[in-house]
């Protein structure tokens, strides 16, 4: 049972993970008769290394799976990574540019080879970080969103949805990123407030008058195909059916009416540009207007833009505004702050753009998801407020643009006949592939990751893993991707498997810095989890991440807080080392025997241990790891280390063999269960200590901490609380008057209640051990000299003769202050209990606790007043 004198996380963590993996502790067995428990890792993108958010995410998952493994479940914690189409392609292209190469120079096939090389390189980085974090992953089941099995699942889903009419190809206004030259879904667009302008333009009428129209994007007017007014607008009714002239271009535009127009906004006249605005597109559909696309895919103007062809869109805007002014069409320019969409990936201003793309029809899929949330089968969101977030998203959803103009990704399984243009959608290419060409676009990354919970388990094949471990039990992820990923997994799983993808969704927030700022490259405030591990160890980082906040809330990173966890682990280390040294090498887990006579300290710590096991287990089952961590911290630091271990020194030094044996059993039993409750949070240090006790066993597969309720004695808590209060009182007084513990002092304890007096008398050895009395007098009534220090605890009064050490008037003033404090507490609790609403509506146990407080405060008040009166008489 030899432990090093100092806790060294590097020494403790070195080599353990490899042993766990080699021993197969994390492998799952679909043939097992144990109840299943499964979590699929949210697959990190192979674009870089893991950040603190990933560390937080995976730590929570690992805590859950380690606990479930110890509780006897057959656990699958499935690892994997995402190909991250647009992000990875951008990274690979950037690397090529450094070499003076473009993807076009390489061609599609060679470029994809380079992308696969990138994937392998960064997958190794990610695995090394998983190892450092200690994640209990089943590497035999590792998946990648573009591996052969998942690619098959993606093709099947696409083909099935196409055949059901849920996927279609059509011309539509989509979000277009001119920088990466690809379509974006709505949730890949970040809206930012920017300073722009309203440009008021005169559109001439044949009679010499004009209509005034305002726009924030004048370059798009080159593609105008109509002017629209509201049918009920009396100002313009006479113009409906007539025409205006499009400035600069000279085209005649029809004036039409449509109820979409807001008569109260601006002049009540709108231009219609169906190829460059989603709302205009819909109006154009209703009125069969021509669609004129005046831009190229790179954001430059095309030949349909006339004299502005070849210009960048923003250069065109400047030139066009100048021409409008020079030619008398510009009425005024008004500054205007408005929301402009930017590409999440490139940062470029997104262009609403007419394009032929592939879409998923969302109406029925969204309805099915919402109906599911209204059923007994509803997915449980934690915290539950995010259920409303999910519902809002599904209620307001538009068709999903799933095609991307990239090379890296799942190429769309659609082929076009080279001569006839006929389209073939299928799992495999047509029989005569030479006459067909495959659609060059790939699928949105989220299309494949939406299938992750079931595709990773072998779907569409009826695999043993799918039958055993799907649906999964819980998804742990950040609240910021409810729209991106969580919603898509839900409707995809319901559509393709008929089941929920998971029972629960545990959502956490963002990791922020100490100033509450989001961590970002631009601010330079990011923290590499590997640097934290290097400094403090993985156990310290894991405990901080998992206990630093409540579900659904953000977490502020602080080096100081991680260091405080290191100190906590060091406390555990030293307490374990001391315990094992006193237990001895010949005493192991199998020697524990808790039947027989126990001291008050033994009964108390066993009672507190049982309470802690029950509460920590229940809180962890409800994902309240912050509160579970707080209870563990308080029990370990305060109850076990500061009190029980110190009290255990008494029988270990002076007790009988039977008392020593019981103390060893209680010490080891308590330490064993502490290690088991801590293990999911701190896997490395708990394994080190556990194997110091039992070298041939592992804590990874040990049984979860169990409460032995027959060993609990509820009265021991009150009894120990009284002793602790007495000891603390004496120690506090010593500190106040600067009297060291080495100097004996006379101690008088006045206890009116006979049972409490007997309790204190029976445990006077603890007071003698911790207070070093010259004499100890425990009686129902104490008569002492006037110059004393008194402290009223619940059920007893501690009296210390302090002649020459304190000023009598100071003691009177102190007691008067205490009397005032207790008077305030009594007033507060009396007010609460006198409030009929409180007593009628509060839970019975809460009301009862307030009544107990009232009795305790009244007792203390009476005793303090009595002592004060005595001092004043003697003074």
Tab-separated table of N, CA, C and O in Angstrom, residues 286-357:
chain	number	residue	atom	x	y	z
A	286	UNK	N	-45.905	33.612	-58.458
A	286	UNK	CA	-47.346	33.847	-58.540
A	286	UNK	C	-47.736	34.552	-59.849
A	286	UNK	O	-48.804	34.314	-60.398
A	287	UNK	N	-46.854	35.418	-60.334
A	287	UNK	CA	-47.212	36.243	-61.499
A	287	UNK	C	-46.465	35.832	-62.771
A	287	UNK	O	-46.526	36.547	-63.779
A	288	UNK	N	-45.775	34.668	-62.695
A	288	UNK	CA	-45.062	34.125	-63.856
A	288	UNK	C	-44.111	35.154	-64.467
A	288	UNK	O	-44.064	35.367	-65.674
A	289	UNK	N	-43.329	35.778	-63.589
A	289	UNK	CA	-42.360	36.769	-64.059
A	289	UNK	C	-41.061	36.089	-64.492
A	289	UNK	O	-40.686	35.038	-63.966
A	290	UNK	N	-40.377	36.727	-65.372
A	290	UNK	CA	-39.080	36.234	-65.839
A	290	UNK	C	-38.060	36.384	-64.708
A	290	UNK	O	-38.132	37.320	-63.902
A	291	UNK	N	-37.088	35.469	-64.644
A	291	UNK	CA	-36.029	35.547	-63.638
A	291	UNK	C	-34.729	35.921	-64.344
A	291	UNK	O	-34.228	35.150	-65.172
A	292	UNK	N	-34.193	37.077	-64.024
A	292	UNK	CA	-32.968	37.547	-64.667
A	292	UNK	C	-31.850	37.571	-63.631
A	292	UNK	O	-31.849	38.402	-62.715
A	293	UNK	N	-30.913	36.665	-63.763
A	293	UNK	CA	-29.780	36.567	-62.846
A	293	UNK	C	-28.638	37.412	-63.409
A	293	UNK	O	-28.107	37.111	-64.471
A	294	UNK	N	-28.265	38.484	-62.719
A	294	UNK	CA	-27.267	39.411	-63.251
A	294	UNK	C	-25.886	39.214	-62.635
A	294	UNK	O	-24.987	40.030	-62.866
A	295	UNK	N	-25.715	38.119	-61.856
A	295	UNK	CA	-24.417	37.889	-61.200
A	295	UNK	C	-23.829	36.545	-61.566
A	295	UNK	O	-24.541	35.579	-61.852
A	296	UNK	N	-22.500	36.491	-61.489
A	296	UNK	CA	-21.779	35.232	-61.589
A	296	UNK	C	-21.647	34.617	-60.198
A	296	UNK	O	-21.908	35.271	-59.181
A	297	UNK	N	-21.202	33.364	-60.151
A	297	UNK	CA	-21.094	32.658	-58.870
A	297	UNK	C	-20.046	33.265	-57.946
A	297	UNK	O	-20.096	33.082	-56.730
A	298	UNK	N	-19.059	34.002	-58.527
A	298	UNK	CA	-18.005	34.585	-57.698
A	298	UNK	C	-18.338	35.989	-57.208
A	298	UNK	O	-17.500	36.680	-56.632
A	299	UNK	N	-19.599	36.437	-57.442
A	299	UNK	CA	-20.013	37.748	-56.968
A	299	UNK	C	-19.720	38.880	-57.922
A	299	UNK	O	-19.910	40.054	-57.570
A	300	UNK	N	-19.257	38.561	-59.119
A	300	UNK	CA	-19.085	39.591	-60.148
A	300	UNK	C	-20.350	39.653	-61.000
A	300	UNK	O	-21.157	38.723	-61.014
A	301	UNK	N	-20.497	40.780	-61.713
A	301	UNK	CA	-21.683	40.976	-62.548
A	301	UNK	C	-21.472	40.278	-63.892
A	301	UNK	O	-20.378	40.304	-64.466
A	302	UNK	N	-22.545	39.666	-64.424
A	302	UNK	CA	-22.432	38.957	-65.696
A	302	UNK	C	-22.911	39.843	-66.860
A	302	UNK	O	-23.216	41.031	-66.688
A	303	UNK	N	-23.001	39.251	-68.042
A	303	UNK	CA	-23.343	40.025	-69.243
A	303	UNK	C	-24.729	40.645	-69.172
A	303	UNK	O	-24.993	41.677	-69.813
A	304	UNK	N	-25.641	40.052	-68.390
A	304	UNK	CA	-26.988	40.607	-68.278
A	304	UNK	C	-27.008	41.911	-67.479
A	304	UNK	O	-28.023	42.594	-67.422
A	305	UNK	N	-25.867	42.245	-66.886
A	305	UNK	CA	-25.761	43.497	-66.132
A	305	UNK	C	-25.321	44.658	-67.020
A	305	UNK	O	-25.044	45.761	-66.516
A	306	UNK	N	-25.254	44.436	-68.306
A	306	UNK	CA	-24.944	45.520	-69.247
A	306	UNK	C	-23.563	46.083	-69.043
A	306	UNK	O	-22.566	45.356	-68.969
A	307	UNK	N	-23.483	47.413	-68.943
A	307	UNK	CA	-22.191	48.102	-68.870
A	307	UNK	C	-21.381	47.744	-67.620
A	307	UNK	O	-20.191	48.070	-67.528
A	308	UNK	N	-22.028	47.091	-66.653
A	308	UNK	CA	-21.358	46.759	-65.395
A	308	UNK	C	-20.788	45.332	-65.383
A	308	UNK	O	-20.259	44.890	-64.372
A	309	UNK	N	-20.916	44.633	-66.485
A	309	UNK	CA	-20.421	43.252	-66.577
A	309	UNK	C	-18.935	43.192	-66.213
A	309	UNK	O	-18.143	44.039	-66.639
A	310	UNK	N	-18.591	42.181	-65.399
A	310	UNK	CA	-17.201	41.983	-64.988
A	310	UNK	C	-16.838	42.665	-63.688
A	310	UNK	O	-15.813	42.355	-63.071
A	311	UNK	N	-17.670	43.647	-63.256
A	311	UNK	CA	-17.387	44.334	-61.991
A	311	UNK	C	-17.759	43.461	-60.797
A	311	UNK	O	-18.713	42.692	-60.864
A	312	UNK	N	-17.023	43.637	-59.695
A	312	UNK	CA	-17.452	43.046	-58.426
A	312	UNK	C	-18.776	43.681	-58.033
A	312	UNK	O	-19.041	44.856	-58.347
A	313	UNK	N	-19.613	42.945	-57.322
A	313	UNK	CA	-20.964	43.421	-56.979
A	313	UNK	C	-20.945	44.747	-56.214
A	313	UNK	O	-21.814	45.603	-56.419
A	314	UNK	N	-19.940	44.926	-55.338
A	314	UNK	CA	-19.899	46.165	-54.562
A	314	UNK	C	-19.307	47.322	-55.372
A	314	UNK	O	-19.690	48.480	-55.181
A	315	UNK	N	-18.392	47.007	-56.298
A	315	UNK	CA	-17.912	48.034	-57.230
A	315	UNK	C	-19.053	48.478	-58.138
A	315	UNK	O	-19.217	49.673	-58.433
A	316	UNK	N	-19.860	47.499	-58.563
A	316	UNK	CA	-21.021	47.793	-59.401
A	316	UNK	C	-21.973	48.724	-58.672
A	316	UNK	O	-22.519	49.673	-59.259
A	317	UNK	N	-22.167	48.490	-57.372
A	317	UNK	CA	-23.078	49.323	-56.587
A	317	UNK	C	-22.625	50.784	-56.636
A	317	UNK	O	-23.433	51.691	-56.886
A	318	UNK	N	-21.334	51.022	-56.404
A	318	UNK	CA	-20.823	52.395	-56.410
A	318	UNK	C	-20.999	53.042	-57.782
A	318	UNK	O	-21.452	54.190	-57.898
A	319	UNK	N	-20.612	52.289	-58.829
A	319	UNK	CA	-20.685	52.841	-60.185
A	319	UNK	C	-22.137	53.122	-60.589
A	319	UNK	O	-22.440	54.157	-61.195
A	320	UNK	N	-23.027	52.199	-60.232
A	320	UNK	CA	-24.431	52.355	-60.605
A	320	UNK	C	-25.058	53.554	-59.891
A	320	UNK	O	-25.791	54.342	-60.502
A	321	UNK	N	-24.756	53.717	-58.603
A	321	UNK	CA	-25.304	54.847	-57.855
A	321	UNK	C	-24.834	56.173	-58.460
A	321	UNK	O	-25.608	57.134	-58.597
A	322	UNK	N	-23.562	56.202	-58.856
A	322	UNK	CA	-23.047	57.425	-59.492
A	322	UNK	C	-23.777	57.700	-60.809
A	322	UNK	O	-24.179	58.841	-61.100
A	323	UNK	N	-23.981	56.642	-61.601
A	323	UNK	CA	-24.680	56.820	-62.879
A	323	UNK	C	-26.132	57.254	-62.658
A	323	UNK	O	-26.659	58.085	-63.397
A	324	UNK	N	-26.774	56.663	-61.641
A	324	UNK	CA	-28.160	57.057	-61.347
A	324	UNK	C	-28.229	58.535	-60.983
A	324	UNK	O	-29.145	59.257	-61.388
A	325	UNK	N	-27.227	58.983	-60.209
A	325	UNK	CA	-27.198	60.397	-59.829
A	325	UNK	C	-26.930	61.283	-61.042
A	325	UNK	O	-27.617	62.290	-61.260
A	326	UNK	N	-25.944	60.882	-61.861
A	326	UNK	CA	-25.579	61.684	-63.037
A	326	UNK	C	-26.728	61.799	-64.036
A	326	UNK	O	-26.882	62.835	-64.709
A	327	UNK	N	-27.534	60.732	-64.118
A	327	UNK	CA	-28.602	60.712	-65.124
A	327	UNK	C	-29.953	61.142	-64.544
A	327	UNK	O	-30.994	61.011	-65.200
A	328	UNK	N	-29.942	61.604	-63.283
A	328	UNK	CA	-31.143	62.187	-62.712
A	328	UNK	C	-32.135	61.208	-62.120
A	328	UNK	O	-33.287	61.586	-61.841
A	329	UNK	N	-31.721	59.964	-61.904
A	329	UNK	CA	-32.643	58.967	-61.347
A	329	UNK	C	-32.554	58.861	-59.811
A	329	UNK	O	-33.472	58.359	-59.173
A	330	UNK	N	-31.458	59.303	-59.234
A	330	UNK	CA	-31.266	59.155	-57.790
A	330	UNK	C	-31.947	60.306	-57.052
A	330	UNK	O	-31.632	61.487	-57.292
A	331	UNK	N	-32.890	59.974	-56.194
A	331	UNK	CA	-33.619	60.996	-55.436
A	331	UNK	C	-32.843	61.374	-54.176
A	331	UNK	O	-32.577	62.544	-53.908
A	332	UNK	N	-32.457	60.385	-53.376
A	332	UNK	CA	-31.699	60.632	-52.150
A	332	UNK	C	-31.079	59.321	-51.658
A	332	UNK	O	-31.474	58.221	-52.075
A	333	UNK	N	-30.103	59.484	-50.753
A	333	UNK	CA	-29.464	58.329	-50.103
A	333	UNK	C	-29.600	58.528	-48.597
A	333	UNK	O	-29.157	59.550	-48.057
A	334	UNK	N	-30.232	57.564	-47.916
A	334	UNK	CA	-30.434	57.640	-46.466
A	334	UNK	C	-29.596	56.588	-45.751
A	334	UNK	O	-29.653	55.402	-46.120
A	335	UNK	N	-28.808	56.987	-44.754
A	335	UNK	CA	-28.083	55.972	-43.962
A	335	UNK	C	-29.082	55.005	-43.313
A	335	UNK	O	-30.156	55.429	-42.865
A	336	UNK	N	-28.694	53.735	-43.256
A	336	UNK	CA	-29.631	52.720	-42.760
A	336	UNK	C	-28.837	51.555	-42.168
A	336	UNK	O	-27.999	50.948	-42.851
A	337	UNK	N	-29.054	51.281	-40.881
A	337	UNK	CA	-28.422	50.115	-40.240
A	337	UNK	C	-29.351	48.929	-40.404
A	337	UNK	O	-30.522	48.986	-40.019
A	338	UNK	N	-28.842	47.853	-40.999
A	338	UNK	CA	-29.697	46.693	-41.225
A	338	UNK	C	-28.910	45.400	-41.065
A	338	UNK	O	-27.683	45.393	-41.008
A	339	UNK	N	-29.638	44.296	-40.974
A	339	UNK	CA	-29.043	42.975	-40.746
A	339	UNK	C	-28.647	42.367	-42.079
A	339	UNK	O	-29.466	42.256	-42.985
A	340	UNK	N	-27.364	41.992	-42.176
A	340	UNK	CA	-26.843	41.425	-43.424
A	340	UNK	C	-26.260	40.049	-43.135
A	340	UNK	O	-25.493	39.868	-42.184
A	341	UNK	N	-26.630	39.070	-43.959
A	341	UNK	CA	-26.133	37.710	-43.775
A	341	UNK	C	-24.693	37.551	-44.223
A	341	UNK	O	-24.296	38.064	-45.270
A	342	UNK	N	-23.904	36.856	-43.397
A	342	UNK	CA	-22.511	36.555	-43.730
A	342	UNK	C	-22.286	35.052	-43.638
A	342	UNK	O	-22.888	34.379	-42.809
A	343	UNK	N	-21.397	34.551	-44.478
A	343	UNK	CA	-21.078	33.120	-44.457
A	343	UNK	C	-20.376	32.765	-43.157
A	343	UNK	O	-19.403	33.422	-42.762
A	344	UNK	N	-20.869	31.726	-42.510
A	344	UNK	CA	-20.259	31.269	-41.261
A	344	UNK	C	-18.814	30.859	-41.486
A	344	UNK	O	-17.961	31.024	-40.615
A	345	UNK	N	-18.505	30.315	-42.667
A	345	UNK	CA	-17.172	29.785	-42.935
A	345	UNK	C	-16.202	30.843	-43.467
A	345	UNK	O	-15.102	30.995	-42.963
A	346	UNK	N	-16.613	31.571	-44.519
A	346	UNK	CA	-15.683	32.489	-45.181
A	346	UNK	C	-15.790	33.916	-44.689
A	346	UNK	O	-14.879	34.720	-44.885
A	347	UNK	N	-16.914	34.270	-44.068
A	347	UNK	CA	-17.128	35.637	-43.633
A	347	UNK	C	-17.653	36.554	-44.716
A	347	UNK	O	-17.942	37.728	-44.465
A	348	UNK	N	-17.781	36.045	-45.943
A	348	UNK	CA	-18.245	36.875	-47.057
A	348	UNK	C	-19.727	37.204	-46.886
A	348	UNK	O	-20.486	36.437	-46.283
A	349	UNK	N	-20.140	38.372	-47.440
A	349	UNK	CA	-21.560	38.726	-47.442
A	349	UNK	C	-22.290	37.737	-48.340
A	349	UNK	O	-21.908	37.507	-49.492
A	350	UNK	N	-23.317	37.124	-47.796
A	350	UNK	CA	-24.072	36.110	-48.521
A	350	UNK	C	-24.985	36.789	-49.545
A	350	UNK	O	-25.584	37.830	-49.270
A	351	UNK	N	-25.078	36.171	-50.694
A	351	UNK	CA	-25.919	36.708	-51.757
A	351	UNK	C	-27.146	35.820	-51.940
A	351	UNK	O	-27.003	34.615	-52.157
A	352	UNK	N	-28.368	36.375	-51.805
A	352	UNK	CA	-29.544	35.593	-52.219
A	352	UNK	C	-29.417	35.365	-53.730
A	352	UNK	O	-29.305	36.318	-54.500
A	353	UNK	N	-29.421	34.113	-54.139
A	353	UNK	CA	-28.978	33.803	-55.507
A	353	UNK	C	-29.858	32.724	-56.118
A	353	UNK	O	-30.166	31.721	-55.458
A	354	UNK	N	-30.249	32.939	-57.350
A	354	UNK	CA	-31.071	31.955	-58.048
A	354	UNK	C	-30.177	30.821	-58.532
A	354	UNK	O	-29.219	31.048	-59.266
A	355	UNK	N	-30.501	29.609	-58.114
A	355	UNK	CA	-29.637	28.484	-58.465
A	355	UNK	C	-30.451	27.197	-58.478
A	355	UNK	O	-31.468	27.083	-57.801
A	356	UNK	N	-29.982	26.252	-59.271
A	356	UNK	CA	-30.597	24.929	-59.276
A	356	UNK	C	-29.895	24.081	-58.227
A	356	UNK	O	-28.676	23.858	-58.310
A	357	UNK	N	-30.639	23.654	-57.208
A	357	UNK	CA	-30.074	22.927	-56.085
A	357	UNK	C	-30.984	21.765	-55.713
A	357	UNK	O	-32.110	21.638	-56.214
